XYZ file of C-alpha atoms in Angstrom:
366
model
C 33.575 -29.558 -53.671
C 33.340 -31.595 -50.463
C 30.436 -34.021 -50.066
C 29.654 -32.798 -46.547
C 26.173 -31.668 -45.575
C 26.112 -28.652 -43.224
C 23.141 -27.800 -41.021
C 22.976 -24.425 -39.272
C 20.683 -24.627 -36.256
C 19.563 -21.102 -35.350
C 17.434 -21.662 -32.244
C 15.803 -19.560 -30.937
C 16.270 -19.865 -27.186
C 13.559 -21.643 -25.184
C 12.702 -23.715 -28.275
C 14.573 -26.932 -27.542
C 18.061 -25.530 -28.188
C 19.572 -26.702 -24.889
C 18.366 -30.272 -25.414
C 19.375 -30.368 -29.077
C 22.864 -29.068 -28.330
C 23.371 -31.785 -25.721
C 22.322 -34.342 -28.325
C 24.603 -32.830 -30.992
C 27.568 -32.847 -28.623
C 26.931 -36.402 -27.517
C 26.562 -37.620 -31.101
C 29.741 -35.809 -32.161
C 31.730 -37.846 -29.630
C 30.865 -40.936 -31.640
C 32.878 -39.371 -34.498
C 29.919 -39.713 -36.873
C 29.436 -35.976 -37.251
C 31.201 -32.687 -36.638
C 29.636 -30.202 -34.269
C 30.404 -26.611 -33.297
C 28.497 -24.502 -30.794
C 29.415 -20.971 -31.832
C 30.293 -18.443 -29.125
C 27.877 -15.487 -28.811
C 30.735 -12.988 -29.183
C 31.686 -14.574 -32.500
C 28.075 -14.259 -33.647
C 28.111 -10.582 -32.614
C 31.296 -10.058 -34.621
C 29.720 -11.613 -37.717
C 26.553 -9.591 -37.261
C 28.355 -6.271 -36.919
C 30.943 -6.999 -39.621
C 33.595 -6.177 -37.055
C 37.073 -5.405 -38.359
C 38.439 -7.602 -35.582
C 37.784 -10.817 -37.476
C 40.244 -13.119 -35.711
C 37.620 -15.173 -33.898
C 35.426 -15.290 -37.015
C 38.334 -16.516 -39.148
C 39.107 -19.141 -36.519
C 35.505 -20.308 -36.661
C 35.541 -20.597 -40.444
C 38.834 -22.530 -40.325
C 37.427 -24.913 -37.709
C 34.283 -25.490 -39.771
C 36.318 -26.177 -42.899
C 38.377 -28.807 -41.072
C 35.207 -30.519 -39.893
C 33.685 -30.374 -43.374
C 36.774 -32.136 -44.716
C 36.492 -34.824 -42.034
C 32.803 -35.665 -41.667
C 29.804 -36.275 -43.947
C 27.634 -34.159 -41.627
C 28.472 -30.977 -39.707
C 26.060 -29.167 -37.382
C 26.649 -25.544 -36.375
C 24.434 -24.265 -33.591
C 23.577 -21.467 -31.235
C 20.214 -20.004 -30.213
C 21.680 -16.490 -30.402
C 21.812 -16.818 -34.195
C 18.062 -16.166 -34.349
C 18.641 -12.635 -33.077
C 21.404 -12.008 -35.633
C 20.196 -12.700 -39.157
C 23.177 -11.040 -40.853
C 25.477 -13.387 -38.967
C 23.554 -16.389 -40.315
C 23.893 -15.102 -43.874
C 27.611 -14.438 -43.457
C 28.164 -17.906 -42.032
C 26.066 -19.599 -44.724
C 27.855 -17.670 -47.485
C 31.229 -18.843 -46.237
C 30.246 -22.471 -45.630
C 28.533 -22.807 -49.003
C 31.917 -22.341 -50.703
C 33.205 -25.722 -49.573
C 30.208 -27.842 -48.480
C 27.933 -29.952 -50.642
C 24.794 -28.425 -49.167
C 23.758 -25.979 -46.467
C 20.401 -25.978 -44.687
C 19.188 -23.584 -41.988
C 16.920 -25.171 -39.379
C 14.979 -23.468 -36.603
C 12.091 -24.042 -34.254
C 9.281 -21.984 -32.771
C 6.637 -22.384 -30.112
C 3.446 -20.564 -29.118
C 4.413 -17.171 -27.738
C 2.134 -17.778 -24.760
C 4.352 -20.704 -23.724
C 7.594 -18.984 -24.744
C 6.926 -16.055 -22.392
C 6.303 -18.349 -19.423
C 9.517 -20.247 -20.109
C 11.553 -17.073 -20.637
C 10.355 -15.655 -17.339
C 11.047 -18.768 -15.263
C 14.496 -19.290 -16.799
C 15.843 -15.766 -17.368
C 13.717 -12.766 -16.483
C 13.087 -13.462 -12.795
C 16.841 -12.996 -12.196
C 17.087 -9.760 -14.187
C 16.865 -6.942 -11.628
C 16.761 -4.141 -14.212
C 13.952 -5.755 -16.217
C 11.897 -6.548 -13.122
C 12.071 -2.939 -11.948
C 11.072 -1.774 -15.442
C 8.067 -4.123 -15.377
C 6.917 -2.758 -12.016
C 7.166 0.798 -13.353
C 5.050 -0.133 -16.380
C 2.343 -1.574 -14.138
C 2.308 1.411 -11.801
C 1.977 3.864 -14.681
C -1.099 1.908 -15.798
C -2.488 2.028 -12.233
C -1.823 -1.624 -11.427
C -0.384 -2.490 -8.011
C 2.497 -4.947 -8.600
C 2.135 -6.618 -5.202
C -1.320 -7.876 -6.193
C 0.050 -9.954 -9.072
C 2.579 -12.759 -9.278
C 5.902 -12.189 -11.007
C 4.922 -14.051 -14.151
C 1.554 -12.254 -14.243
C 3.378 -8.908 -14.018
C 5.621 -9.999 -16.889
C 2.627 -10.812 -19.114
C 0.710 -7.676 -18.126
C 3.680 -5.425 -18.906
C 4.094 -7.189 -22.244
C 0.447 -6.569 -23.089
C 0.670 -2.911 -22.037
C 3.789 -2.236 -24.133
C 2.842 -4.135 -27.275
C 5.358 -6.804 -26.128
C 8.317 -4.437 -26.072
C 9.000 -5.260 -22.418
C 9.149 -8.947 -23.405
C 12.204 -8.323 -25.565
C 15.318 -10.444 -25.168
C 17.987 -9.359 -22.728
C 20.010 -8.314 -25.789
C 17.319 -5.707 -26.459
C 15.931 -7.451 -29.530
C 12.310 -8.515 -29.779
C 11.957 -11.892 -31.491
C 8.380 -12.868 -30.630
C 7.066 -12.461 -34.170
C 8.424 -15.749 -35.537
C 7.014 -15.119 -38.993
C 8.728 -11.743 -39.312
C 12.131 -13.214 -38.459
C 11.951 -16.481 -40.362
C 10.450 -14.951 -43.503
C 13.101 -12.199 -43.491
C 15.831 -14.820 -43.094
C 14.401 -16.834 -45.997
C 14.487 -13.716 -48.201
C 18.084 -12.989 -47.214
C 19.207 -16.543 -47.991
C 17.277 -16.927 -51.244
C 20.134 -15.555 -53.453
C 22.341 -18.302 -51.989
C 19.713 -20.943 -52.791
C 19.721 -22.006 -49.139
C 16.449 -23.177 -47.653
C 15.135 -22.275 -44.213
C 13.145 -25.040 -42.519
C 10.955 -24.446 -39.473
C 9.085 -26.697 -37.066
C 7.042 -26.078 -33.937
C 8.380 -27.308 -30.617
C 5.604 -29.538 -29.354
C 4.355 -29.063 -25.809
C 5.118 -32.101 -23.686
C 7.244 -33.630 -26.415
C 10.247 -35.764 -25.482
C 13.827 -35.242 -26.599
C 13.388 -38.281 -28.827
C 10.527 -36.462 -30.567
C 12.592 -33.274 -30.780
C 15.552 -35.159 -32.277
C 13.319 -36.852 -34.836
C 11.751 -33.522 -35.823
C 15.225 -32.068 -36.294
C 16.149 -35.049 -38.468
C 13.037 -34.623 -40.584
C 13.750 -30.941 -41.155
C 17.384 -31.745 -41.982
C 16.610 -34.649 -44.321
C 18.377 -37.109 -42.030
C 17.275 -40.610 -41.120
C 14.648 -40.300 -38.373
C 16.668 -42.487 -35.989
C 20.017 -40.818 -36.675
C 20.516 -39.524 -33.129
C 18.946 -42.583 -31.539
C 21.929 -44.526 -32.871
C 24.671 -42.129 -31.861
C 23.436 -40.055 -28.915
C 22.924 -41.335 -25.374
C 21.658 -38.029 -23.968
C 18.097 -38.120 -25.259
C 16.817 -37.913 -21.682
C 18.541 -34.592 -20.961
C 16.110 -31.918 -19.779
C 16.360 -28.363 -18.513
C 16.219 -28.000 -14.720
C 12.705 -27.381 -13.407
C 12.712 -24.461 -10.984
C 10.451 -24.448 -7.970
C 7.764 -21.844 -8.678
C 7.803 -20.444 -5.148
C 11.568 -19.971 -5.173
C 11.270 -18.200 -8.499
C 8.662 -15.902 -6.993
C 10.619 -14.959 -3.888
C 13.876 -14.467 -5.790
C 12.098 -12.235 -8.291
C 10.566 -10.234 -5.449
C 13.970 -9.693 -3.880
C 15.554 -8.695 -7.173
C 12.824 -6.206 -8.020
C 13.332 -4.575 -4.607
C 17.004 -4.090 -5.412
C 18.437 -6.943 -3.317
C 21.261 -9.131 -4.602
C 19.304 -12.355 -4.508
C 20.764 -14.577 -7.206
C 23.186 -13.529 -9.960
C 22.216 -14.372 -13.523
C 24.871 -17.049 -14.030
C 23.749 -20.646 -14.464
C 26.034 -21.883 -11.678
C 23.251 -20.902 -9.300
C 20.901 -23.443 -10.866
C 21.638 -25.841 -7.992
C 19.758 -23.567 -5.600
C 16.960 -22.850 -8.048
C 16.319 -26.486 -8.915
C 15.360 -27.479 -5.348
C 12.029 -29.251 -5.728
C 11.485 -31.153 -2.466
C 10.436 -28.055 -0.568
C 7.475 -27.244 1.615
C 4.292 -27.465 -0.356
C 2.636 -24.048 -0.335
C -0.660 -23.653 -2.128
C -0.655 -21.176 -5.043
C -1.950 -17.785 -3.998
C -2.940 -16.266 -7.322
C -5.981 -17.106 -9.409
C -4.733 -19.196 -12.342
C -7.567 -17.866 -14.512
C -5.719 -14.551 -14.797
C -2.641 -16.137 -16.334
C -4.846 -18.315 -18.529
C -6.644 -15.216 -19.786
C -3.337 -13.440 -20.466
C -2.019 -16.457 -22.389
C -5.233 -16.513 -24.364
C -4.692 -12.879 -25.321
C -1.082 -13.550 -26.349
C -2.170 -16.492 -28.479
C -4.809 -14.319 -30.154
C -2.395 -11.418 -30.661
C 0.106 -13.536 -32.613
C -2.367 -15.875 -34.291
C -2.273 -14.236 -37.699
C 1.521 -14.164 -37.720
C 1.771 -17.804 -36.653
C -0.753 -18.862 -39.278
C 1.310 -17.137 -41.988
C 4.459 -18.784 -40.629
C 2.894 -22.240 -40.820
C 1.595 -21.583 -44.336
C 4.915 -20.307 -45.676
C 7.084 -22.996 -44.099
C 4.532 -25.785 -44.532
C 3.860 -27.184 -41.100
C 0.845 -27.342 -38.806
C 0.943 -24.790 -35.997
C -0.693 -26.111 -32.857
C -2.475 -23.349 -30.960
C -2.550 -24.548 -27.310
C -5.339 -22.173 -26.322
C -7.288 -22.909 -29.492
C -7.764 -20.885 -32.635
C -9.844 -17.741 -32.187
C -9.476 -15.462 -35.143
C -12.669 -16.675 -36.797
C -15.853 -16.334 -34.774
C -14.016 -15.876 -31.489
C -14.855 -14.183 -28.229
C -12.056 -11.776 -29.067
C -12.567 -8.536 -30.889
C -11.060 -8.154 -34.346
C -9.505 -4.841 -33.375
C -6.352 -4.978 -31.219
C -7.087 -1.705 -29.436
C -10.590 -2.856 -28.566
C -9.295 -6.204 -27.323
C -6.582 -4.508 -25.279
C -9.243 -2.466 -23.511
C -11.185 -5.649 -22.755
C -8.220 -7.482 -21.234
C -7.282 -4.416 -19.171
C -10.861 -4.164 -17.902
C -10.675 -7.792 -16.820
C -7.346 -7.204 -15.042
C -8.649 -4.126 -13.190
C -11.639 -6.114 -12.002
C -9.319 -8.865 -10.755
C -7.142 -6.274 -9.017
C -10.158 -5.002 -7.062
C -10.974 -8.548 -5.922
C -7.394 -9.192 -4.835
C -7.221 -5.906 -2.960
C -10.072 -7.128 -0.768
C -8.038 -10.243 0.088
C -4.604 -8.596 0.312
C -3.903 -10.236 3.689
C -3.748 -13.643 1.991
C -1.297 -12.316 -0.584
C 0.972 -10.847 2.093
C 0.874 -14.142 4.007
C 1.866 -16.007 0.864
C 4.905 -13.793 0.395
C 5.933 -14.402 4.007
C 5.649 -18.155 3.484
C 7.743 -18.249 0.333
C 10.396 -16.086 1.960
C 10.799 -18.710 4.664
C 10.972 -21.310 1.916
C 14.053 -19.628 0.479
C 15.730 -19.677 3.891
C 15.136 -23.430 4.121
C 16.751 -23.890 0.720
C 19.969 -22.133 1.643
C 20.437 -23.179 5.289
């Protein structure tokens, strides 16, 4: 058997995957490790056990060549987290010719994950935005009185987080459910699943070191071989995100979903417009999300032996929140209806804000 160590990085998205993959690729150019970023269609084929196995066979052949050439091989894609059967199929194959196989993944507080998912993906998704508006209207909330990200959170709360599913249709927000199920599936293969929380405000150096710790690598492994530790995701201007989302939800062709439009969205030196919406609403919604998933996250941290940092604090014991989810849902909805009444009184300011950010988009494209 080969002496190569194989690490399967399973994501999920919005949990440092983009930065890690840049680091993996950079380090692989030094010829100290082998690296493959698996195509989503290949992952789908493995997940569905498709009879058209050409691309899967090609992947396995490519991995075997790397295993025979390097002491370390990293296989990565954030889409793996949504396709547990594909992970098992890949691990089963790789285990036949590698010295060891480890599955590594990250997580983050769902309250932060939702904000990141909206500002990177959802605000461009016309179909999802229209669905979110419909959810709010059915619950007697006027969408125009809330920001795009607020609408996203409110719809998630109203639907038990179904509307916060991935664009693939899968809902991955319960980290414990997914990681514990994966651990059970891999147990017959004697392959361990290791999990760490993506730290808020952490640098890529910290992220790389956490990956090394989970993977039993020297803490400075990527510091030696990778020069891309300063790579970061583009930061989108919040007002551009808002106006593009508004256009998409009204059925306009504002910005396609492809990442080649990131140049427009990353404009940051734009007119400074003061935020229109009360930040306490989003804070309250994030607090609810943190509370909703607290038990699951606590179990995740206990099972995979790491400390879960709750950014809004830990509330399950002696908190202002009710112990019953239905009761707490009624409380958060009562708060939102009260806020809606206040905003309705000041609707002129909200309309003015939307006019201002629309002009901001024109400045970005002219």
